[in-house]
Structure formats: structure tokens, C-alpha cells
Amino acid sequence: MTAAGESSASTVSAPAPGHHAPALRKVLSPMHIWALGVGIVLVGEFMGWNFSVEKGGMYGALVAAWFVGLLYTCIVMINSEITSAIPAAGGQYAQAKHTVGPLMAFNVGLYLTLAYTMLEAANANVLSYLLSQLSSLTGSSEELSPYAFATLAIMALAWLNYRGVFAALSLNFVITGFAFITIIVLFFGVSGWNAGISLHLDGLIGSLDNGLPYGWIGVIAAFQFGMWFYLGIEGTAQAAEECRSASRSVPIGSMAGIMTLIIAAGLTWYVCAGLLPWHYLGVSITPLFDAARVSGSGVLVVLLLLGTLFATIASANGCINDASRAWFSMSRDRYLPAWFSAVHPRYHTPFRSVVFLVPIAIAFALLPVLLDQPTLLATVITFSILSGLLTYSFMGPNFIRFRKLWPMGTITRGYVLPLHPAPAIALLLLSGIVFFATFLGYGTALLSLLAFYLLASIWFVQRRYKYVKRGAQFTADLPRPRGY
């Protein structure tokens, strides 16, 4: 975009004298933050996490769930403190521009946008598979085309996000709550209260063949898939600007969210490990649904299929919300063309950012099907995970810097992280372990992604940095640190 074009975009977006420009509407409560965080993640309980069993065995998957759960607990606590002080759309991007600078902020914003857009595409692809399973359960013999389902799912959810964040996240609360309840129902349905169904965890005790078939290196390798239990909970920060009280809603919603996910992870592992052979569990596409089928209960089968379906929809819905907020925030600060920063005058949503990302998500969703390359879907998911990991690696050092810029007692915090700097250091170390685990399985993808972000950084420095208004970067209601 030329300098003249950028100037023109700024002029068009400026409000008329005497009128206020449309802004994001503050309508969200802790319930919506919980729905956003858990909604994005809960699909990982229904699929994806079980590949950690293939890498590390039953016990390896459990250890990975525990340690990665600690990683995400650190993320949630760090997120809660900084976001309560800097409640801006863009989440970690907004944090980076205040604590580090434009280049880091651009990269973090790009990490977030691509992570959520690719995860949204993967969810749409999985949704078409689930609908075909639902069709077969109803007795239909016709083969359903995945193209239409994936495309319509993304477009329908984008339309909902276009119309308003309150409706989008209220829907997420309902369908996420239903999906979580199905996990609890399955747990009690296969417990000792039902004499016809039994779990076989006793077969794991003392058995390295099932529990740790590849030793501790297998446990390390399982970490990359243990992330699926919690991947995306950090997205709660994206909605901070639209909360009625961000200093209250983000900490409460995020903390409740991580506790929900830890409970769901434990129940999921326990049920699946007790009902399914580990060799099968490690390659299953829908492990909880398969566990319900093993139970022999038709009611549980239908419930878990619906739970998987709703969790997938909730995840895609939350991803659209988070990706559009990151893209919108970057354009509002001129890291991207200002045209994307428009807010709808009636619905108060970043509608251009929502619409712009739709064809990109559809392309990522349909390419594996159109090219008949199922491995491309795994690549899309891997790029999403790696982009998330890059964000986590930034968050630990960033929090230490945040505390140095604004020490305790200098600003009001809605939540205070305990035991500082232990959580930030733990987050950095655990992120390094997960990076190593990912490199073992996806080294080429990791290097390719790093090369992509390096090229994007060069583009930003050469072509976009001149449009960034350096003096207008500090937007938080905080005292400016000395030397900022």
C-alpha cells in the first residue's frame, strides 16, 4: 500500500466532527470469557490428545497432561495479571507493543492470527467428518461431500461473529457446557455404578508395555500432543476490551476455564485408558466417541457424537473471534492497512477483519480435501500449534519485563501472580521442552515456520514500519515507564 493510500484509509476511517467513531462494545462477563477459553480448547479432549498415547504410552500421556497442564496454568496466571492491567483487544499483541516494541508486537500478532485461523480451518475439516459419521448413524448410505460442510460451517460462524460478540460467545457457553457435560456423563456411565461396563486400568499397573513402552523419551515426545488438552486457553485475553470489567472477568473466566480443562483432561484420560487398547487409542480420530461405542450404550454413543460435534463448533467459533481481534488490533495501530480496523456502526464488531479471514480459513480447510492429501491437515494443525508455542515462549520473559516496568504498588492489578518469577521461569522451561518434543516429530515444519516469520519480519521492517505511529503506541491507562 502506498503512503497516499494509507493516508486515504486513515481519512476514510476518521469520524466526522461531532461524532464518535464506532468502538467495540463492552458486554462480556466472566461467563463469556469461560466460554471463549474452554470453547476453543475442549475439542482437544475429544480428539488430538490421544496421539500422545502413541508417542509415550498410557502413562506417558498422563504425565504429559500433568506437565503441560502446569505450563498452561502458568500462562493463565500470567495472562490474568497483564490483561487486567492492559485490557485491549489483541491480547498478547497489545502486551508486546507496550513492553517490547513494534517488531515483537507484529510477530506476536501474526502468531495469534495464524494459530487461530489454521485451528479454525482444522475444526471445519473435522466437522465435515463428524457430520458424515452422524449421517451413517442415522442409516444413510449416501456419501456426503466435505466441501460444502466445511465451507458452510466457517461462513455461518463468521456471520454470527459479524453480528455481535455477545451472541457468538453466549452460543459458545451453551454448546461448550453441553460438550463438557457429555464427558462427565460418559465417566459415570462407565463407572462401577453400571455393572455391564468395566474399566481395565488395573492392567496398566506395573506394566511398562502399556504404560511407558518407549521410556522417558516417549514421555517427552508425548508433550506436543498433551497440549491438545489445553491449546487455546490463552485466547481469553483477546476479549478483554469487550468485557464490562476486564480486571474481574478475565481472571475469573480464565481461572475457571483452566480448572475445567484440567478436570476434563483427567476424566478423558481415565475413561479412554480404561476402555480402549493403547495401540488403538493412539491412532483413533475420535477417542471419546470410540470409548462410548465400546461401552455398548446407544445413548452414550449419541451423546458423545453430539458432544464432539458441539465442541468442534465451539472451537471454530472462538477461533474466528480471536483471529479477527488480533488482526483488527494490528490494523488499528497501522501494522496492517487501516482499512481492516473498521468497527461496524450497528453491531460494534471488527467486521472487515472477520470477513477478510473467512476465505483464508476456507482455503486451509479445503486444500487437504481438494488435493487428496490428508497429511496437509496435519501440517495445518502443526503450524497452528507451533505458532502458539512461539507465543508462549514470549509470554514468560515478557511478564518478567512487565513487572520491571511496572513494579508492585505502582499500578492497580485485578489479579496478582503469586510466587513471581517462578511461574514465568517454569513457563519458559516447559515451552522449551515442548519445542524439543515438537522438533523430534516435526523438525522440518518448525524450521519452515521460523523461516516464514523471519521473512514476515523483514517485510514489516522494510514496508510497514514507516506507517506505524510510534508516539501513539502507548494506549494503556498506565504511567509511562521511564525511557519508553
Short mmCIF file of C-alpha atoms in Angstrom, two decimals:
data_model
loop_
_atom_site.label_atom_id
_atom_site.label_comp_id
_atom_site.label_asym_id
_atom_site.label_seq_id
_atom_site.Cartn_x
_atom_site.Cartn_y
_atom_site.Cartn_z
CA MET A 1 0.00 0.00 0.00
CA THR A 2 1.34 3.44 -0.88
CA ALA A 3 1.75 6.22 1.60
CA ALA A 4 -1.04 8.07 -0.15
CA GLY A 5 -3.26 5.02 0.08
CA GLU A 6 -2.54 4.68 3.76
CA SER A 7 -3.32 8.32 4.31
CA SER A 8 -6.57 7.89 2.41
CA ALA A 9 -7.54 4.89 4.52
CA SER A 10 -6.92 6.88 7.66
CA THR A 11 -9.07 9.73 6.38
CA VAL A 12 -11.98 7.45 5.48
CA SER A 13 -11.96 5.80 8.89
CA ALA A 14 -11.89 9.10 10.77
CA PRO A 15 -15.19 10.16 12.36
CA ALA A 16 -17.00 13.27 11.24
CA PRO A 17 -16.69 16.31 13.52
CA GLY A 18 -19.05 16.00 16.45
CA HIS A 19 -19.43 12.25 16.02
CA HIS A 20 -17.65 9.43 17.82
CA ALA A 21 -16.18 6.57 15.81
CA PRO A 22 -17.86 3.19 16.49
CA ALA A 23 -15.99 1.18 19.10
CA LEU A 24 -16.06 -2.38 20.38
CA ARG A 25 -18.95 -2.80 22.81
CA LYS A 26 -18.28 -3.75 26.46
CA VAL A 27 -20.84 -6.51 27.01
CA LEU A 28 -18.94 -9.61 28.17
CA SER A 29 -18.92 -11.21 31.62
CA PRO A 30 -16.80 -13.97 33.23
CA MET A 31 -19.25 -16.49 31.77
CA HIS A 32 -18.36 -15.40 28.24
CA ILE A 33 -14.62 -15.48 28.96
CA TRP A 34 -15.00 -19.05 30.23
CA ALA A 35 -16.99 -19.91 27.10
CA LEU A 36 -14.29 -18.42 24.86
CA GLY A 37 -11.34 -20.10 26.56
CA VAL A 38 -12.86 -23.52 27.19
CA GLY A 39 -14.81 -23.40 23.93
CA ILE A 40 -11.66 -23.14 21.83
CA VAL A 41 -9.90 -25.89 23.76
CA LEU A 42 -12.45 -28.55 24.68
CA VAL A 43 -12.37 -30.15 21.23
CA GLY A 44 -8.85 -31.28 22.19
CA GLU A 45 -10.40 -33.60 24.79
CA PHE A 46 -12.49 -35.21 22.08
CA MET A 47 -9.62 -35.65 19.60
CA GLY A 48 -5.92 -34.98 19.20
CA TRP A 49 -4.61 -35.56 22.74
CA ASN A 50 -4.64 -39.33 22.23
CA PHE A 51 -1.71 -39.20 19.81
CA SER A 52 0.38 -38.69 22.95
CA VAL A 53 -0.51 -42.32 23.80
CA GLU A 54 1.09 -43.46 20.54
CA LYS A 55 4.25 -41.49 21.37
CA GLY A 56 4.58 -42.27 25.07
CA GLY A 57 2.07 -44.92 26.13
CA MET A 58 -0.77 -44.60 28.63
CA TYR A 59 1.35 -43.28 31.49
CA GLY A 60 3.37 -41.11 29.14
CA ALA A 61 0.16 -39.40 28.02
CA LEU A 62 -0.88 -38.84 31.64
CA VAL A 63 2.49 -37.33 32.62
CA ALA A 64 2.33 -35.09 29.54
CA ALA A 65 -1.17 -33.96 30.53
CA TRP A 66 0.06 -33.04 34.02
CA PHE A 67 3.18 -31.11 32.98
CA VAL A 68 1.57 -29.38 30.03
CA GLY A 69 -1.32 -28.53 32.37
CA LEU A 70 1.26 -26.78 34.58
CA LEU A 71 2.52 -24.88 31.52
CA TYR A 72 -0.98 -23.62 30.72
CA THR A 73 -1.72 -22.80 34.35
CA CYS A 74 1.32 -20.50 34.26
CA ILE A 75 0.02 -18.99 31.01
CA VAL A 76 -3.41 -18.31 32.51
CA MET A 77 -1.98 -16.69 35.64
CA ILE A 78 0.42 -14.51 33.66
CA ASN A 79 -2.32 -13.61 31.22
CA SER A 80 -4.69 -12.67 34.03
CA GLU A 81 -2.34 -10.16 35.64
CA ILE A 82 -1.15 -8.41 32.47
CA THR A 83 -4.57 -8.36 30.81
CA SER A 84 -6.19 -6.90 33.92
CA ALA A 85 -3.73 -4.00 33.58
CA ILE A 86 -3.75 -3.76 29.75
CA PRO A 87 -7.31 -4.73 28.75
CA ALA A 88 -7.01 -4.32 24.99
CA ALA A 89 -8.18 -6.35 22.00
CA GLY A 90 -5.26 -8.29 20.59
CA GLY A 91 -4.28 -9.75 23.96
CA GLN A 92 -0.62 -10.72 23.85
CA TYR A 93 -0.09 -8.44 20.84
CA ALA A 94 -1.22 -5.42 22.88
CA GLN A 95 1.07 -6.54 25.70
CA ALA A 96 4.05 -6.79 23.35
CA LYS A 97 3.65 -3.29 21.92
CA HIS A 98 3.69 -1.84 25.45
CA THR A 99 6.54 -3.90 26.88
CA VAL A 100 8.88 -4.66 23.95
CA GLY A 101 8.16 -2.76 20.75
CA PRO A 102 6.67 -2.84 17.25
CA LEU A 103 8.64 -5.71 15.70
CA MET A 104 7.89 -8.10 18.56
CA ALA A 105 4.28 -6.93 18.61
CA PHE A 106 3.92 -7.56 14.87
CA ASN A 107 5.26 -11.09 15.23
CA VAL A 108 3.06 -11.90 18.22
CA GLY A 109 0.01 -10.57 16.39
CA LEU A 110 0.88 -12.72 13.39
CA TYR A 111 1.42 -15.78 15.63
CA LEU A 112 -2.05 -15.31 17.09
CA THR A 113 -3.83 -14.69 13.78
CA LEU A 114 -2.33 -17.70 12.03
CA ALA A 115 -2.68 -20.01 15.04
CA TYR A 116 -6.40 -19.36 15.35
CA THR A 117 -7.13 -19.22 11.61
CA MET A 118 -5.43 -22.57 10.99
CA LEU A 119 -7.11 -24.14 14.00
CA GLU A 120 -10.45 -22.86 12.72
CA ALA A 121 -9.75 -24.50 9.34
CA ALA A 122 -8.86 -27.80 11.01
CA ASN A 123 -12.08 -27.67 13.03
CA ALA A 124 -14.14 -27.11 9.88
CA ASN A 125 -12.44 -30.09 8.24
CA VAL A 126 -13.15 -32.29 11.25
CA LEU A 127 -16.75 -31.04 11.36
CA SER A 128 -17.42 -32.43 7.88
CA TYR A 129 -16.08 -35.81 9.03
CA LEU A 130 -18.32 -35.78 12.12
CA LEU A 131 -21.41 -34.95 10.08
CA SER A 132 -20.68 -37.90 7.79
CA GLN A 133 -20.48 -40.10 10.91
CA LEU A 134 -23.80 -38.71 12.12
CA SER A 135 -25.31 -39.47 8.71
CA SER A 136 -24.13 -43.08 8.87
CA LEU A 137 -25.57 -43.46 12.40
CA THR A 138 -28.97 -42.42 11.08
CA GLY A 139 -28.80 -45.17 8.46
CA SER A 140 -27.99 -43.06 5.39
CA SER A 141 -25.84 -44.80 2.77
CA GLU A 142 -25.12 -41.69 0.70
CA GLU A 143 -21.60 -40.28 0.79
CA LEU A 144 -21.60 -36.66 1.92
CA SER A 145 -19.30 -34.10 0.34
CA PRO A 146 -16.97 -32.47 2.89
CA TYR A 147 -16.56 -29.30 0.81
CA ALA A 148 -20.00 -27.87 1.50
CA PHE A 149 -19.97 -28.66 5.22
CA ALA A 150 -16.54 -27.13 5.85
CA THR A 151 -17.39 -24.00 3.85
CA LEU A 152 -20.86 -23.50 5.33
CA ALA A 153 -19.60 -24.04 8.89
CA ILE A 154 -16.97 -21.30 8.56
CA MET A 155 -19.37 -18.90 6.82
CA ALA A 156 -22.19 -19.45 9.33
CA LEU A 157 -19.92 -18.90 12.34
CA ALA A 158 -18.31 -15.88 10.69
CA TRP A 159 -21.79 -14.41 10.15
CA LEU A 160 -22.56 -14.93 13.85
CA ASN A 161 -19.33 -13.16 14.83
CA TYR A 162 -20.12 -10.40 12.35
CA ARG A 163 -23.45 -9.78 14.07
CA GLY A 164 -22.10 -9.47 17.60
CA VAL A 165 -19.69 -10.86 20.16
CA PHE A 166 -22.36 -11.27 22.86
CA ALA A 167 -24.46 -13.65 20.76
CA ALA A 168 -21.40 -15.55 19.50
CA LEU A 169 -19.97 -16.22 22.95
CA SER A 170 -23.39 -16.86 24.51
CA LEU A 171 -23.79 -19.65 21.96
CA ASN A 172 -20.33 -20.87 22.89
CA PHE A 173 -21.33 -21.04 26.54
CA VAL A 174 -24.31 -23.28 25.79
CA ILE A 175 -22.63 -25.72 23.40
CA THR A 176 -19.36 -25.84 25.38
CA GLY A 177 -21.28 -26.57 28.57
CA PHE A 178 -23.17 -29.37 26.83
CA ALA A 179 -19.94 -30.88 25.47
CA PHE A 180 -18.32 -30.80 28.93
CA ILE A 181 -21.38 -32.45 30.48
CA THR A 182 -21.16 -35.32 27.96
CA ILE A 183 -17.66 -36.12 29.25
CA ILE A 184 -18.99 -36.28 32.81
CA VAL A 185 -21.94 -38.44 31.70
CA LEU A 186 -19.56 -40.85 29.95
CA PHE A 187 -17.39 -41.06 33.07
CA PHE A 188 -20.32 -42.00 35.28
CA GLY A 189 -21.82 -44.22 32.59
CA VAL A 190 -18.78 -46.50 32.58
CA SER A 191 -18.10 -46.34 36.31
CA GLY A 192 -18.75 -49.08 38.80
CA TRP A 193 -22.39 -47.97 39.01
CA ASN A 194 -23.01 -49.73 35.70
CA ALA A 195 -22.31 -53.44 36.20
CA GLY A 196 -22.34 -54.13 32.45
CA ILE A 197 -19.34 -51.90 31.75
CA SER A 198 -15.94 -52.02 33.42
CA LEU A 199 -12.70 -50.11 33.16
CA HIS A 200 -9.42 -52.00 33.00
CA LEU A 201 -6.90 -49.63 34.45
CA ASP A 202 -5.59 -52.44 36.63
CA GLY A 203 -3.93 -53.81 33.51
CA LEU A 204 -1.65 -50.79 33.43
CA ILE A 205 -0.25 -51.19 36.93
CA GLY A 206 3.38 -52.24 36.78
CA SER A 207 3.21 -52.78 33.02
CA LEU A 208 5.76 -50.78 31.05
CA ASP A 209 4.48 -52.37 27.84
CA ASN A 210 1.27 -50.36 28.18
CA GLY A 211 2.31 -47.51 30.42
CA LEU A 212 5.79 -46.46 29.22
CA PRO A 213 6.61 -48.53 26.12
CA TYR A 214 9.30 -46.11 24.92
CA GLY A 215 10.67 -44.97 28.26
CA TRP A 216 11.06 -41.35 29.27
CA ILE A 217 11.99 -40.14 25.80
CA GLY A 218 8.49 -41.26 24.84
CA VAL A 219 7.09 -39.10 27.63
CA ILE A 220 8.95 -36.10 26.23
CA ALA A 221 7.67 -36.88 22.73
CA ALA A 222 4.12 -37.02 24.12
CA PHE A 223 4.29 -33.40 25.29
CA GLN A 224 3.45 -31.96 21.86
CA PHE A 225 0.10 -33.78 21.83
CA GLY A 226 -0.52 -33.23 25.53
CA MET A 227 -1.00 -29.59 24.51
CA TRP A 228 -4.33 -30.55 22.94
CA PHE A 229 -5.89 -30.78 26.38
CA TYR A 230 -5.38 -27.00 26.84
CA LEU A 231 -4.36 -25.44 23.49
CA GLY A 232 -6.02 -22.04 23.04
CA ILE A 233 -6.97 -21.08 26.62
CA GLU A 234 -4.67 -18.05 26.26
CA GLY A 235 -7.21 -16.64 23.79
CA THR A 236 -9.30 -15.26 26.65
CA ALA A 237 -7.09 -12.15 26.53
CA GLN A 238 -8.42 -11.30 23.07
CA ALA A 239 -11.82 -10.37 24.50
CA ALA A 240 -10.55 -8.08 27.27
CA GLU A 241 -11.56 -4.85 25.53
CA GLU A 242 -15.14 -6.10 25.19
CA CYS A 243 -15.56 -7.03 28.87
CA ARG A 244 -17.72 -4.95 31.17
CA SER A 245 -14.93 -5.27 33.74
CA ALA A 246 -11.78 -6.82 32.28
CA SER A 247 -9.94 -6.76 35.62
CA ARG A 248 -12.65 -9.06 37.02
CA SER A 249 -13.90 -11.04 34.02
CA VAL A 250 -10.58 -12.17 32.52
CA PRO A 251 -9.03 -13.60 35.74
CA ILE A 252 -12.27 -15.27 36.89
CA GLY A 253 -13.19 -16.66 33.47
CA SER A 254 -9.66 -17.82 32.70
CA MET A 255 -9.07 -19.46 36.10
CA ALA A 256 -12.42 -21.24 35.93
CA GLY A 257 -11.52 -22.29 32.40
CA ILE A 258 -8.18 -23.90 33.23
CA MET A 259 -9.74 -25.73 36.19
CA THR A 260 -12.50 -27.03 33.90
CA LEU A 261 -9.92 -28.25 31.38
CA ILE A 262 -7.76 -30.00 33.98
CA ILE A 263 -10.84 -31.86 35.26
CA ALA A 264 -11.88 -32.73 31.70
CA ALA A 265 -8.36 -33.94 30.87
CA GLY A 266 -8.29 -36.28 33.88
CA LEU A 267 -11.74 -37.72 33.16
CA THR A 268 -10.95 -38.15 29.46
CA TRP A 269 -7.67 -39.97 30.07
CA TYR A 270 -9.22 -42.21 32.74
CA VAL A 271 -12.17 -43.31 30.60
CA CYS A 272 -10.25 -43.78 27.35
CA ALA A 273 -7.32 -45.56 29.01
CA GLY A 274 -9.71 -47.92 30.74
CA LEU A 275 -11.88 -48.80 27.74
CA LEU A 276 -9.60 -48.73 24.69
CA PRO A 277 -6.40 -50.72 23.95
CA TRP A 278 -3.45 -48.36 23.87
CA HIS A 279 -2.42 -49.25 20.32
CA TYR A 280 -5.90 -48.33 19.06
CA LEU A 281 -6.27 -45.29 21.31
CA GLY A 282 -3.01 -43.84 19.98
CA VAL A 283 -4.36 -43.59 16.42
CA SER A 284 -8.09 -43.01 16.99
CA ILE A 285 -9.60 -39.95 15.30
CA THR A 286 -12.37 -39.50 17.90
CA PRO A 287 -11.28 -41.31 21.11
CA LEU A 288 -14.14 -40.27 23.41
CA PHE A 289 -16.71 -41.21 20.78
CA ASP A 290 -14.96 -44.56 20.29
CA ALA A 291 -14.96 -45.11 24.06
CA ALA A 292 -18.73 -44.54 24.06
CA ARG A 293 -19.12 -47.09 21.26
CA VAL A 294 -17.14 -49.66 23.27
CA SER A 295 -19.49 -49.08 26.21
CA GLY A 296 -22.34 -50.60 24.21
CA SER A 297 -24.77 -47.86 25.23
CA GLY A 298 -26.66 -46.26 22.36
CA VAL A 299 -27.46 -43.22 24.49
CA LEU A 300 -23.77 -42.64 25.26
CA VAL A 301 -22.86 -43.04 21.59
CA VAL A 302 -25.33 -40.35 20.51
CA LEU A 303 -24.37 -38.05 23.40
CA LEU A 304 -20.64 -38.28 22.69
CA LEU A 305 -21.09 -37.76 18.98
CA LEU A 306 -23.11 -34.62 19.73
CA GLY A 307 -20.54 -33.58 22.32
CA THR A 308 -17.73 -33.96 19.79
CA LEU A 309 -19.76 -32.03 17.22
CA PHE A 310 -20.59 -29.18 19.60
CA ALA A 311 -17.01 -28.95 20.89
CA THR A 312 -15.76 -28.63 17.31
CA ILE A 313 -18.27 -25.88 16.52
CA ALA A 314 -17.39 -24.02 19.74
CA SER A 315 -13.70 -24.18 18.92
CA ALA A 316 -14.16 -22.83 15.39
CA ASN A 317 -16.44 -20.08 16.72
CA GLY A 318 -13.91 -18.98 19.33
CA CYS A 319 -11.07 -19.08 16.80
CA ILE A 320 -12.94 -16.69 14.50
CA ASN A 321 -13.39 -14.29 17.42
CA ASP A 322 -9.74 -14.38 18.46
CA ALA A 323 -8.16 -14.26 15.00
CA SER A 324 -10.28 -11.28 13.97
CA ARG A 325 -9.44 -9.35 17.17
CA ALA A 326 -5.71 -9.87 16.66
CA TRP A 327 -5.93 -8.77 13.00
CA PHE A 328 -8.15 -5.81 13.91
CA SER A 329 -5.76 -4.63 16.64
CA MET A 330 -2.75 -4.74 14.33
CA SER A 331 -4.55 -2.70 11.68
CA ARG A 332 -5.78 -0.20 14.27
CA ASP A 333 -2.14 0.53 15.11
CA ARG A 334 -1.20 0.65 11.38
CA TYR A 335 0.88 -2.53 11.48
CA LEU A 336 -1.52 -3.58 8.71
CA PRO A 337 -3.65 -1.40 6.39
CA ALA A 338 -6.03 0.72 8.46
CA TRP A 339 -8.98 -0.41 6.35
CA PHE A 340 -9.22 -3.59 8.46
CA SER A 341 -9.69 -1.62 11.68
CA ALA A 342 -13.25 -0.52 10.91
CA VAL A 343 -15.89 -1.26 13.56
CA HIS A 344 -19.46 -1.91 12.44
CA PRO A 345 -21.64 1.07 13.42
CA ARG A 346 -24.58 -1.16 14.41
CA TYR A 347 -23.05 -4.43 15.65
CA HIS A 348 -19.83 -2.95 17.10
CA THR A 349 -17.67 -5.78 15.73
CA PRO A 350 -14.43 -5.65 13.67
CA PHE A 351 -16.46 -6.81 10.67
CA ARG A 352 -13.85 -6.30 7.97
CA SER A 353 -11.31 -8.39 9.87
CA VAL A 354 -13.92 -11.12 10.39
CA VAL A 355 -14.84 -11.20 6.69
CA PHE A 356 -11.26 -10.96 5.41
CA LEU A 357 -10.10 -14.07 7.29
CA VAL A 358 -13.03 -16.23 6.07
CA PRO A 359 -11.61 -17.18 2.63
CA ILE A 360 -8.20 -17.85 4.18
CA ALA A 361 -9.72 -20.30 6.67
CA ILE A 362 -11.80 -21.94 3.92
CA ALA A 363 -8.68 -22.37 1.77
CA PHE A 364 -6.78 -24.06 4.62
CA ALA A 365 -9.82 -26.27 5.32
CA LEU A 366 -10.40 -27.40 1.72
CA LEU A 367 -6.86 -27.80 0.40
CA PRO A 368 -6.26 -31.19 2.11
CA VAL A 369 -9.53 -32.46 0.60
CA LEU A 370 -9.13 -30.92 -2.87
CA LEU A 371 -5.57 -32.18 -3.25
CA ASP A 372 -6.43 -35.54 -1.64
CA GLN A 373 -3.56 -35.05 0.79
CA PRO A 374 -4.74 -35.87 4.34
CA THR A 375 -1.24 -35.12 5.63
CA LEU A 376 -1.79 -31.46 4.73
CA LEU A 377 -4.37 -31.28 7.53
CA ALA A 378 -1.71 -32.48 9.98
CA THR A 379 0.61 -29.77 8.63
CA VAL A 380 -2.05 -27.08 9.12
CA ILE A 381 -2.61 -28.24 12.71
CA THR A 382 1.14 -28.40 13.36
CA PHE A 383 1.62 -24.82 12.12
CA SER A 384 -1.16 -23.72 14.48
CA ILE A 385 0.48 -25.46 17.44
CA LEU A 386 3.93 -24.08 16.64
CA SER A 387 2.58 -20.54 16.31
CA GLY A 388 1.00 -20.97 19.74
CA LEU A 389 4.31 -22.21 21.15
CA LEU A 390 6.10 -19.13 19.86
CA THR A 391 3.53 -17.02 21.72
CA TYR A 392 4.12 -18.97 24.94
CA SER A 393 7.89 -18.56 24.64
CA PHE A 394 7.34 -14.81 24.51
CA MET A 395 4.97 -14.68 27.49
CA GLY A 396 7.44 -15.81 30.18
CA PRO A 397 10.18 -13.22 29.54
CA ASN A 398 7.52 -10.62 28.75
CA PHE A 399 5.97 -10.99 32.20
CA ILE A 400 9.35 -10.52 33.90
CA ARG A 401 9.79 -7.33 31.87
CA PHE A 402 6.24 -6.22 32.72
CA ARG A 403 6.99 -6.48 36.45
CA LYS A 404 10.20 -4.46 35.95
CA LEU A 405 8.41 -1.71 34.02
CA TRP A 406 5.51 -1.55 36.48
CA PRO A 407 6.65 -2.90 39.87
CA MET A 408 4.18 -3.91 42.55
CA GLY A 409 2.46 -0.92 44.08
CA THR A 410 2.82 1.35 41.04
CA ILE A 411 -0.37 0.30 39.20
CA THR A 412 -3.70 -1.32 40.01
CA ARG A 413 -3.89 -5.01 39.15
CA GLY A 414 -7.10 -7.03 39.02
CA TYR A 415 -5.06 -10.15 39.76
CA VAL A 416 -1.56 -10.61 41.17
CA LEU A 417 0.55 -13.58 40.08
CA PRO A 418 1.93 -15.40 43.15
CA LEU A 419 5.49 -16.70 43.56
CA HIS A 420 6.99 -14.39 40.94
CA PRO A 421 9.23 -15.11 38.97
CA ALA A 422 8.78 -18.90 39.37
CA PRO A 423 5.73 -19.23 37.04
CA ALA A 424 7.42 -17.21 34.28
CA ILE A 425 10.59 -19.30 34.51
CA ALA A 426 8.58 -22.53 34.61
CA LEU A 427 6.65 -21.41 31.52
CA LEU A 428 9.87 -20.72 29.63
CA LEU A 429 11.42 -24.08 30.59
CA LEU A 430 8.30 -26.10 29.79
CA SER A 431 7.91 -24.29 26.46
CA GLY A 432 11.48 -25.30 25.65
CA ILE A 433 10.70 -28.95 26.41
CA VAL A 434 7.61 -28.86 24.19
CA PHE A 435 9.63 -27.22 21.42
CA PHE A 436 12.16 -30.05 21.66
CA ALA A 437 9.39 -32.64 21.60
CA THR A 438 7.86 -30.99 18.54
CA PHE A 439 11.25 -30.83 16.82
CA LEU A 440 11.60 -34.60 17.25
CA GLY A 441 8.45 -35.19 15.23
CA TYR A 442 8.07 -32.09 13.08
CA GLY A 443 11.54 -30.57 12.74
CA THR A 444 11.07 -29.56 9.11
CA ALA A 445 7.73 -27.88 9.83
CA LEU A 446 9.25 -25.99 12.77
CA LEU A 447 12.16 -24.68 10.69
CA SER A 448 9.81 -23.77 7.82
CA LEU A 449 7.58 -21.79 10.16
CA LEU A 450 10.53 -19.94 11.69
CA ALA A 451 11.69 -19.06 8.17
CA PHE A 452 8.21 -17.75 7.34
CA TYR A 453 8.12 -15.49 10.39
CA LEU A 454 11.64 -14.25 9.61
CA LEU A 455 10.54 -13.24 6.10
CA ALA A 456 7.40 -11.63 7.53
CA SER A 457 9.57 -9.63 9.95
CA ILE A 458 11.76 -8.41 7.09
CA TRP A 459 8.64 -7.36 5.17
CA PHE A 460 7.34 -5.47 8.20
CA VAL A 461 10.60 -3.60 8.75
CA GLN A 462 11.01 -2.74 5.07
CA ARG A 463 7.41 -1.98 4.06
CA ARG A 464 5.10 -1.38 7.04
CA TYR A 465 7.14 0.08 9.88
CA LYS A 466 7.09 3.56 8.28
CA TYR A 467 3.30 3.67 8.74
CA VAL A 468 3.41 2.81 12.45
CA LYS A 469 2.75 5.84 14.63
CA ARG A 470 5.41 5.33 17.28
CA GLY A 471 4.08 8.07 19.54
CA ALA A 472 0.59 6.55 19.56
CA GLN A 473 1.62 3.03 20.56
CA PHE A 474 1.12 3.54 24.28
CA THR A 475 -2.65 3.25 24.71
CA ALA A 476 -2.93 1.61 28.14
CA ASP A 477 -4.20 3.58 31.12
CA LEU A 478 -0.85 3.21 32.85
CA PRO A 479 2.01 5.55 33.79
CA ARG A 480 4.66 5.60 31.08
CA PRO A 481 7.84 3.85 32.21
CA ARG A 482 10.99 5.94 32.25
CA GLY A 483 12.69 5.85 28.85
CA TYR A 484 9.68 4.42 26.98
#
